[in-house]
């Protein structure tokens, strides 16, 4: 089968790409390298096709989907704070880009498109764990873009019978996540700070919680969603079914890394949600089962950054 991984040079896309190559699948990556990095693909560079292009350009997208069986659509401008600062760019990349892929894929004989959505669509709903039956309540432009995309995916299935699936990722972490961007996720930032003997920054009191999900579980969910014909026209949580506060996460990292560095606490950020914890029952009915639990994922991730940073 031939897969198109949009955003394949990014954290999640590159991990998906490597798994597909390992399984002997044929892969084309479409990426404009804005937040992704070619280094993430070095291990498979001779086994894949790379299209350096932008999903905002419909003609680039149209060409990129030719001959493709499955699209695993990861390209987007991630980050809530980025979208709060610049909602227009987030909207154009995330929404127009997704619509371009849907429209091009529909007439190109693509079998299915799976899209990276986000737990942020739930907003600050009090009920936990968050399950797919709950009403979405986005709190940031980023969350609005992801929810809009989910509606587009549903419409493309219901109106045109083009098979689509949205996966609502809950705080994915693991190797190749960028610690350096101004909008980096907490995990790589915390790990890099501790390994360098520096104080990590926490926005808020650190009592906000997340269902941190190791990357392998997210890769598994993507492959399952693409190839199982019964998973179609719907959206699913992808989490680890666990809940850790940032303060607990810092304690676990101190234990694994072997340090006692305190964090610096700053004001909480606009658009951030307080608690995030996934029910994974809906996708579990189709065989999804987290294969790497939180602490093991943390160990693997620390190991990766130790090697990567030579620390
Ligand atoms: N990491 C998480 O915890 C998480 C949680 C929820 C949802 N997501 C979603 O998962 C997807 C992947 O996220 P990630 O963490 O790997 O981020 P990432 O920034 O590492 O990857 C995104 C990739 O998309 C590419 N890209 C951005 N704009 C593009 C454009 N206009 N044209 C072509 N390529 C473009 C980037 O260069 C990058 O390689 C995103 O859609 C993100 O919104 C991630």
PDB file of N, CA, C and O in Angstrom, residues 93-146:
ATOM      1  N   UNK A  93      -3.515  27.391   7.579  1.00  0.00           N
ATOM      2  CA  UNK A  93      -2.757  26.142   7.450  1.00  0.00           C
ATOM      3  C   UNK A  93      -3.640  24.961   7.856  1.00  0.00           C
ATOM      4  O   UNK A  93      -3.775  23.973   7.114  1.00  0.00           O
ATOM      5  N   UNK A  94      -4.248  25.070   9.024  1.00  0.00           N
ATOM      6  CA  UNK A  94      -4.935  23.891   9.560  1.00  0.00           C
ATOM      7  C   UNK A  94      -6.244  23.588   8.830  1.00  0.00           C
ATOM      8  O   UNK A  94      -6.531  22.421   8.533  1.00  0.00           O
ATOM      9  N   UNK A  95      -7.027  24.609   8.549  1.00  0.00           N
ATOM     10  CA  UNK A  95      -8.349  24.347   7.957  1.00  0.00           C
ATOM     11  C   UNK A  95      -8.261  24.273   6.419  1.00  0.00           C
ATOM     12  O   UNK A  95      -8.652  23.262   5.837  1.00  0.00           O
ATOM     13  N   UNK A  96      -7.722  25.310   5.790  1.00  0.00           N
ATOM     14  CA  UNK A  96      -7.633  25.262   4.315  1.00  0.00           C
ATOM     15  C   UNK A  96      -6.780  24.072   3.881  1.00  0.00           C
ATOM     16  O   UNK A  96      -7.104  23.378   2.919  1.00  0.00           O
ATOM     17  N   UNK A  97      -5.676  23.850   4.592  1.00  0.00           N
ATOM     18  CA  UNK A  97      -4.786  22.735   4.246  1.00  0.00           C
ATOM     19  C   UNK A  97      -5.522  21.408   4.291  1.00  0.00           C
ATOM     20  O   UNK A  97      -5.380  20.564   3.388  1.00  0.00           O
ATOM     21  N   UNK A  98      -6.318  21.213   5.314  1.00  0.00           N
ATOM     22  CA  UNK A  98      -7.070  19.955   5.453  1.00  0.00           C
ATOM     23  C   UNK A  98      -8.118  19.827   4.350  1.00  0.00           C
ATOM     24  O   UNK A  98      -8.291  18.757   3.757  1.00  0.00           O
ATOM     25  N   UNK A  99      -8.795  20.942   4.071  1.00  0.00           N
ATOM     26  CA  UNK A  99      -9.815  20.901   3.019  1.00  0.00           C
ATOM     27  C   UNK A  99      -9.179  20.599   1.655  1.00  0.00           C
ATOM     28  O   UNK A  99      -9.745  19.847   0.846  1.00  0.00           O
ATOM     29  N   UNK A 100      -7.990  21.138   1.428  1.00  0.00           N
ATOM     30  CA  UNK A 100      -7.281  20.830   0.167  1.00  0.00           C
ATOM     31  C   UNK A 100      -7.024  19.324   0.056  1.00  0.00           C
ATOM     32  O   UNK A 100      -7.238  18.726  -0.993  1.00  0.00           O
ATOM     33  N   UNK A 101      -6.560  18.732   1.152  1.00  0.00           N
ATOM     34  CA  UNK A 101      -6.276  17.287   1.112  1.00  0.00           C
ATOM     35  C   UNK A 101      -7.549  16.480   0.869  1.00  0.00           C
ATOM     36  O   UNK A 101      -7.569  15.532   0.080  1.00  0.00           O
ATOM     37  N   UNK A 102      -8.626  16.856   1.559  1.00  0.00           N
ATOM     38  CA  UNK A 102      -9.898  16.119   1.390  1.00  0.00           C
ATOM     39  C   UNK A 102     -10.363  16.199  -0.059  1.00  0.00           C
ATOM     40  O   UNK A 102     -10.744  15.199  -0.668  1.00  0.00           O
ATOM     41  N   UNK A 103     -10.340  17.412  -0.589  1.00  0.00           N
ATOM     42  CA  UNK A 103     -10.870  17.635  -1.931  1.00  0.00           C
ATOM     43  C   UNK A 103     -10.015  16.912  -2.981  1.00  0.00           C
ATOM     44  O   UNK A 103     -10.549  16.294  -3.898  1.00  0.00           O
ATOM     45  N   UNK A 104      -8.700  16.964  -2.799  1.00  0.00           N
ATOM     46  CA  UNK A 104      -7.814  16.285  -3.758  1.00  0.00           C
ATOM     47  C   UNK A 104      -7.950  14.768  -3.627  1.00  0.00           C
ATOM     48  O   UNK A 104      -7.984  14.050  -4.633  1.00  0.00           O
ATOM     49  N   UNK A 105      -8.061  14.290  -2.393  1.00  0.00           N
ATOM     50  CA  UNK A 105      -8.095  12.839  -2.154  1.00  0.00           C
ATOM     51  C   UNK A 105      -9.391  12.212  -2.669  1.00  0.00           C
ATOM     52  O   UNK A 105      -9.397  11.093  -3.188  1.00  0.00           O
ATOM     53  N   UNK A 106     -10.478  12.943  -2.539  1.00  0.00           N
ATOM     54  CA  UNK A 106     -11.802  12.427  -2.925  1.00  0.00           C
ATOM     55  C   UNK A 106     -11.824  11.966  -4.383  1.00  0.00           C
ATOM     56  O   UNK A 106     -12.423  10.947  -4.705  1.00  0.00           O
ATOM     57  N   UNK A 107     -11.160  12.722  -5.250  1.00  0.00           N
ATOM     58  CA  UNK A 107     -11.234  12.368  -6.672  1.00  0.00           C
ATOM     59  C   UNK A 107      -9.992  11.623  -7.154  1.00  0.00           C
ATOM     60  O   UNK A 107      -9.831  11.387  -8.350  1.00  0.00           O
ATOM     61  N   UNK A 108      -9.088  11.266  -6.226  1.00  0.00           N
ATOM     62  CA  UNK A 108      -7.826  10.619  -6.651  1.00  0.00           C
ATOM     63  C   UNK A 108      -7.798   9.132  -6.336  1.00  0.00           C
ATOM     64  O   UNK A 108      -6.759   8.501  -6.479  1.00  0.00           O
ATOM     65  N   UNK A 109      -8.926   8.589  -5.899  1.00  0.00           N
ATOM     66  CA  UNK A 109      -8.972   7.150  -5.620  1.00  0.00           C
ATOM     67  C   UNK A 109      -8.333   6.763  -4.295  1.00  0.00           C
ATOM     68  O   UNK A 109      -8.021   5.593  -4.063  1.00  0.00           O
ATOM     69  N   UNK A 110      -8.119   7.743  -3.412  1.00  0.00           N
ATOM     70  CA  UNK A 110      -7.565   7.442  -2.079  1.00  0.00           C
ATOM     71  C   UNK A 110      -8.608   6.644  -1.293  1.00  0.00           C
ATOM     72  O   UNK A 110      -9.803   6.927  -1.355  1.00  0.00           O
ATOM     73  N   UNK A 111      -8.135   5.616  -0.560  1.00  0.00           N
ATOM     74  CA  UNK A 111      -9.079   4.738   0.161  1.00  0.00           C
ATOM     75  C   UNK A 111      -9.590   5.375   1.448  1.00  0.00           C
ATOM     76  O   UNK A 111     -10.726   5.167   1.849  1.00  0.00           O
ATOM     77  N   UNK A 112      -8.737   6.125   2.142  1.00  0.00           N
ATOM     78  CA  UNK A 112      -9.166   6.732   3.405  1.00  0.00           C
ATOM     79  C   UNK A 112      -8.196   7.827   3.837  1.00  0.00           C
ATOM     80  O   UNK A 112      -7.007   7.747   3.536  1.00  0.00           O
ATOM     81  N   UNK A 113      -8.731   8.820   4.537  1.00  0.00           N
ATOM     82  CA  UNK A 113      -7.849   9.847   5.127  1.00  0.00           C
ATOM     83  C   UNK A 113      -8.087   9.896   6.633  1.00  0.00           C
ATOM     84  O   UNK A 113      -9.216  10.029   7.103  1.00  0.00           O
ATOM     85  N   UNK A 114      -6.981   9.759   7.374  1.00  0.00           N
ATOM     86  CA  UNK A 114      -7.025   9.836   8.841  1.00  0.00           C
ATOM     87  C   UNK A 114      -6.373  11.155   9.231  1.00  0.00           C
ATOM     88  O   UNK A 114      -5.285  11.475   8.747  1.00  0.00           O
ATOM     89  N   UNK A 115      -7.039  11.936  10.085  1.00  0.00           N
ATOM     90  CA  UNK A 115      -6.491  13.248  10.431  1.00  0.00           C
ATOM     91  C   UNK A 115      -6.188  13.391  11.918  1.00  0.00           C
ATOM     92  O   UNK A 115      -6.943  12.893  12.762  1.00  0.00           O
ATOM     93  N   UNK A 116      -5.079  14.084  12.208  1.00  0.00           N
ATOM     94  CA  UNK A 116      -4.708  14.377  13.596  1.00  0.00           C
ATOM     95  C   UNK A 116      -5.586  15.490  14.136  1.00  0.00           C
ATOM     96  O   UNK A 116      -5.431  16.650  13.771  1.00  0.00           O
ATOM     97  N   UNK A 117      -6.542  15.129  15.008  1.00  0.00           N
ATOM     98  CA  UNK A 117      -7.301  16.159  15.718  1.00  0.00           C
ATOM     99  C   UNK A 117      -6.697  16.289  17.112  1.00  0.00           C
ATOM    100  O   UNK A 117      -5.561  15.847  17.346  1.00  0.00           O
ATOM    101  N   UNK A 118      -7.431  16.878  18.034  1.00  0.00           N
ATOM    102  CA  UNK A 118      -6.800  17.193  19.324  1.00  0.00           C
ATOM    103  C   UNK A 118      -7.803  17.140  20.468  1.00  0.00           C
ATOM    104  O   UNK A 118      -8.978  17.496  20.306  1.00  0.00           O
ATOM    105  N   UNK A 119      -7.299  16.769  21.640  1.00  0.00           N
ATOM    106  CA  UNK A 119      -8.130  16.759  22.849  1.00  0.00           C
ATOM    107  C   UNK A 119      -8.597  18.166  23.203  1.00  0.00           C
ATOM    108  O   UNK A 119      -9.534  18.332  23.987  1.00  0.00           O
ATOM    109  N   UNK A 120      -7.932  19.181  22.615  1.00  0.00           N
ATOM    110  CA  UNK A 120      -8.311  20.559  22.940  1.00  0.00           C
ATOM    111  C   UNK A 120      -9.746  20.877  22.499  1.00  0.00           C
ATOM    112  O   UNK A 120     -10.331  21.844  22.971  1.00  0.00           O
ATOM    113  N   UNK A 121     -10.326  20.066  21.622  1.00  0.00           N
ATOM    114  CA  UNK A 121     -11.708  20.343  21.185  1.00  0.00           C
ATOM    115  C   UNK A 121     -12.690  20.234  22.352  1.00  0.00           C
ATOM    116  O   UNK A 121     -13.765  20.826  22.324  1.00  0.00           O
ATOM    117  N   UNK A 122     -12.315  19.501  23.410  1.00  0.00           N
ATOM    118  CA  UNK A 122     -13.227  19.350  24.557  1.00  0.00           C
ATOM    119  C   UNK A 122     -13.265  20.589  25.443  1.00  0.00           C
ATOM    120  O   UNK A 122     -14.201  20.774  26.216  1.00  0.00           O
ATOM    121  N   UNK A 123     -12.216  21.413  25.389  1.00  0.00           N
ATOM    122  CA  UNK A 123     -12.154  22.577  26.264  1.00  0.00           C
ATOM    123  C   UNK A 123     -12.101  22.166  27.717  1.00  0.00           C
ATOM    124  O   UNK A 123     -11.563  21.095  28.055  1.00  0.00           O
ATOM    125  N   UNK A 124     -12.689  22.995  28.584  1.00  0.00           N
ATOM    126  CA  UNK A 124     -12.585  22.744  30.018  1.00  0.00           C
ATOM    127  C   UNK A 124     -13.807  22.043  30.600  1.00  0.00           C
ATOM    128  O   UNK A 124     -14.183  22.317  31.740  1.00  0.00           O
ATOM    129  N   UNK A 125     -14.392  21.146  29.862  1.00  0.00           N
ATOM    130  CA  UNK A 125     -15.558  20.409  30.370  1.00  0.00           C
ATOM    131  C   UNK A 125     -15.166  19.716  31.682  1.00  0.00           C
ATOM    132  O   UNK A 125     -14.068  19.192  31.798  1.00  0.00           O
ATOM    133  N   UNK A 126     -16.065  19.778  32.672  1.00  0.00           N
ATOM    134  CA  UNK A 126     -15.700  19.257  34.002  1.00  0.00           C
ATOM    135  C   UNK A 126     -15.661  17.748  34.054  1.00  0.00           C
ATOM    136  O   UNK A 126     -14.933  17.157  34.824  1.00  0.00           O
ATOM    137  N   UNK A 127     -16.488  17.100  33.223  1.00  0.00           N
ATOM    138  CA  UNK A 127     -16.591  15.645  33.290  1.00  0.00           C
ATOM    139  C   UNK A 127     -15.269  14.984  32.852  1.00  0.00           C
ATOM    140  O   UNK A 127     -14.686  15.339  31.841  1.00  0.00           O
ATOM    141  N   UNK A 128     -14.809  14.042  33.653  1.00  0.00           N
ATOM    142  CA  UNK A 128     -13.596  13.284  33.329  1.00  0.00           C
ATOM    143  C   UNK A 128     -13.863  11.808  33.544  1.00  0.00           C
ATOM    144  O   UNK A 128     -14.596  11.461  34.483  1.00  0.00           O
ATOM    145  N   UNK A 129     -13.279  10.896  32.766  1.00  0.00           N
ATOM    146  CA  UNK A 129     -12.486  11.194  31.595  1.00  0.00           C
ATOM    147  C   UNK A 129     -13.334  11.758  30.464  1.00  0.00           C
ATOM    148  O   UNK A 129     -14.547  11.567  30.424  1.00  0.00           O
ATOM    149  N   UNK A 130     -12.662  12.436  29.547  1.00  0.00           N
ATOM    150  CA  UNK A 130     -13.381  13.035  28.426  1.00  0.00           C
ATOM    151  C   UNK A 130     -13.701  11.945  27.401  1.00  0.00           C
ATOM    152  O   UNK A 130     -12.819  11.177  27.021  1.00  0.00           O
ATOM    153  N   UNK A 131     -14.969  11.883  27.023  1.00  0.00           N
ATOM    154  CA  UNK A 131     -15.353  10.844  26.062  1.00  0.00           C
ATOM    155  C   UNK A 131     -16.023  11.488  24.853  1.00  0.00           C
ATOM    156  O   UNK A 131     -16.488  12.637  24.915  1.00  0.00           O
ATOM    157  N   UNK A 132     -16.085  10.731  23.779  1.00  0.00           N
ATOM    158  CA  UNK A 132     -16.501  11.276  22.487  1.00  0.00           C
ATOM    159  C   UNK A 132     -17.962  11.703  22.476  1.00  0.00           C
ATOM    160  O   UNK A 132     -18.387  12.446  21.573  1.00  0.00           O
ATOM    161  N   UNK A 133     -18.747  11.261  23.456  1.00  0.00           N
ATOM    162  CA  UNK A 133     -20.155  11.664  23.497  1.00  0.00           C
ATOM    163  C   UNK A 133     -20.337  13.070  24.047  1.00  0.00           C
ATOM    164  O   UNK A 133     -21.434  13.629  23.992  1.00  0.00           O
ATOM    165  N   UNK A 134     -19.271  13.659  24.585  1.00  0.00           N
ATOM    166  CA  UNK A 134     -19.375  14.992  25.188  1.00  0.00           C
ATOM    167  C   UNK A 134     -19.401  16.083  24.120  1.00  0.00           C
ATOM    168  O   UNK A 134     -18.815  15.942  23.057  1.00  0.00           O
ATOM    169  N   UNK A 135     -20.071  17.165  24.473  1.00  0.00           N
ATOM    170  CA  UNK A 135     -20.166  18.304  23.558  1.00  0.00           C
ATOM    171  C   UNK A 135     -18.816  19.024  23.484  1.00  0.00           C
ATOM    172  O   UNK A 135     -18.248  19.364  24.524  1.00  0.00           O
ATOM    173  N   UNK A 136     -18.295  19.269  22.285  1.00  0.00           N
ATOM    174  CA  UNK A 136     -17.031  20.005  22.202  1.00  0.00           C
ATOM    175  C   UNK A 136     -17.195  21.452  22.663  1.00  0.00           C
ATOM    176  O   UNK A 136     -18.292  22.013  22.552  1.00  0.00           O
ATOM    177  N   UNK A 137     -16.136  22.026  23.174  1.00  0.00           N
ATOM    178  CA  UNK A 137     -16.207  23.397  23.663  1.00  0.00           C
ATOM    179  C   UNK A 137     -14.827  24.052  23.535  1.00  0.00           C
ATOM    180  O   UNK A 137     -14.150  24.302  24.531  1.00  0.00           O
ATOM    181  N   UNK A 138     -14.403  24.323  22.299  1.00  0.00           N
ATOM    182  CA  UNK A 138     -13.033  24.825  22.085  1.00  0.00           C
ATOM    183  C   UNK A 138     -12.784  26.158  22.780  1.00  0.00           C
ATOM    184  O   UNK A 138     -13.670  27.019  22.808  1.00  0.00           O
ATOM    185  N   UNK A 139     -11.566  26.310  23.326  1.00  0.00           N
ATOM    186  CA  UNK A 139     -11.212  27.542  24.046  1.00  0.00           C
ATOM    187  C   UNK A 139     -10.144  28.354  23.328  1.00  0.00           C
ATOM    188  O   UNK A 139      -9.741  29.396  23.833  1.00  0.00           O
ATOM    189  N   UNK A 140      -9.656  27.848  22.195  1.00  0.00           N
ATOM    190  CA  UNK A 140      -8.577  28.567  21.492  1.00  0.00           C
ATOM    191  C   UNK A 140      -8.820  28.456  19.991  1.00  0.00           C
ATOM    192  O   UNK A 140      -9.490  27.527  19.521  1.00  0.00           O
ATOM    193  N   UNK A 141      -8.235  29.384  19.211  1.00  0.00           N
ATOM    194  CA  UNK A 141      -8.349  29.258  17.754  1.00  0.00           C
ATOM    195  C   UNK A 141      -7.833  27.897  17.268  1.00  0.00           C
ATOM    196  O   UNK A 141      -8.418  27.310  16.361  1.00  0.00           O
ATOM    197  N   UNK A 142      -6.761  27.396  17.878  1.00  0.00           N
ATOM    198  CA  UNK A 142      -6.233  26.080  17.480  1.00  0.00           C
ATOM    199  C   UNK A 142      -7.315  25.012  17.614  1.00  0.00           C
ATOM    200  O   UNK A 142      -7.543  24.208  16.693  1.00  0.00           O
ATOM    201  N   UNK A 143      -7.994  24.995  18.755  1.00  0.00           N
ATOM    202  CA  UNK A 143      -9.038  23.984  18.978  1.00  0.00           C
ATOM    203  C   UNK A 143     -10.183  24.154  17.979  1.00  0.00           C
ATOM    204  O   UNK A 143     -10.755  23.163  17.500  1.00  0.00           O
ATOM    205  N   UNK A 144     -10.483  25.413  17.636  1.00  0.00           N
ATOM    206  CA  UNK A 144     -11.545  25.650  16.639  1.00  0.00           C
ATOM    207  C   UNK A 144     -11.140  25.058  15.288  1.00  0.00           C
ATOM    208  O   UNK A 144     -11.947  24.444  14.598  1.00  0.00           O
ATOM    209  N   UNK A 145      -9.853  25.215  14.925  1.00  0.00           N
ATOM    210  CA  UNK A 145      -9.428  24.668  13.624  1.00  0.00           C
ATOM    211  C   UNK A 145      -9.582  23.143  13.608  1.00  0.00           C
ATOM    212  O   UNK A 145      -9.993  22.566  12.607  1.00  0.00           O
ATOM    213  N   UNK A 146      -9.238  22.508  14.723  1.00  0.00           N
ATOM    214  CA  UNK A 146      -9.311  21.041  14.751  1.00  0.00           C
ATOM    215  C   UNK A 146     -10.765  20.567  14.700  1.00  0.00           C
ATOM    216  O   UNK A 146     -11.094  19.588  14.023  1.00  0.00           O
TER     217      UNK A 146
END
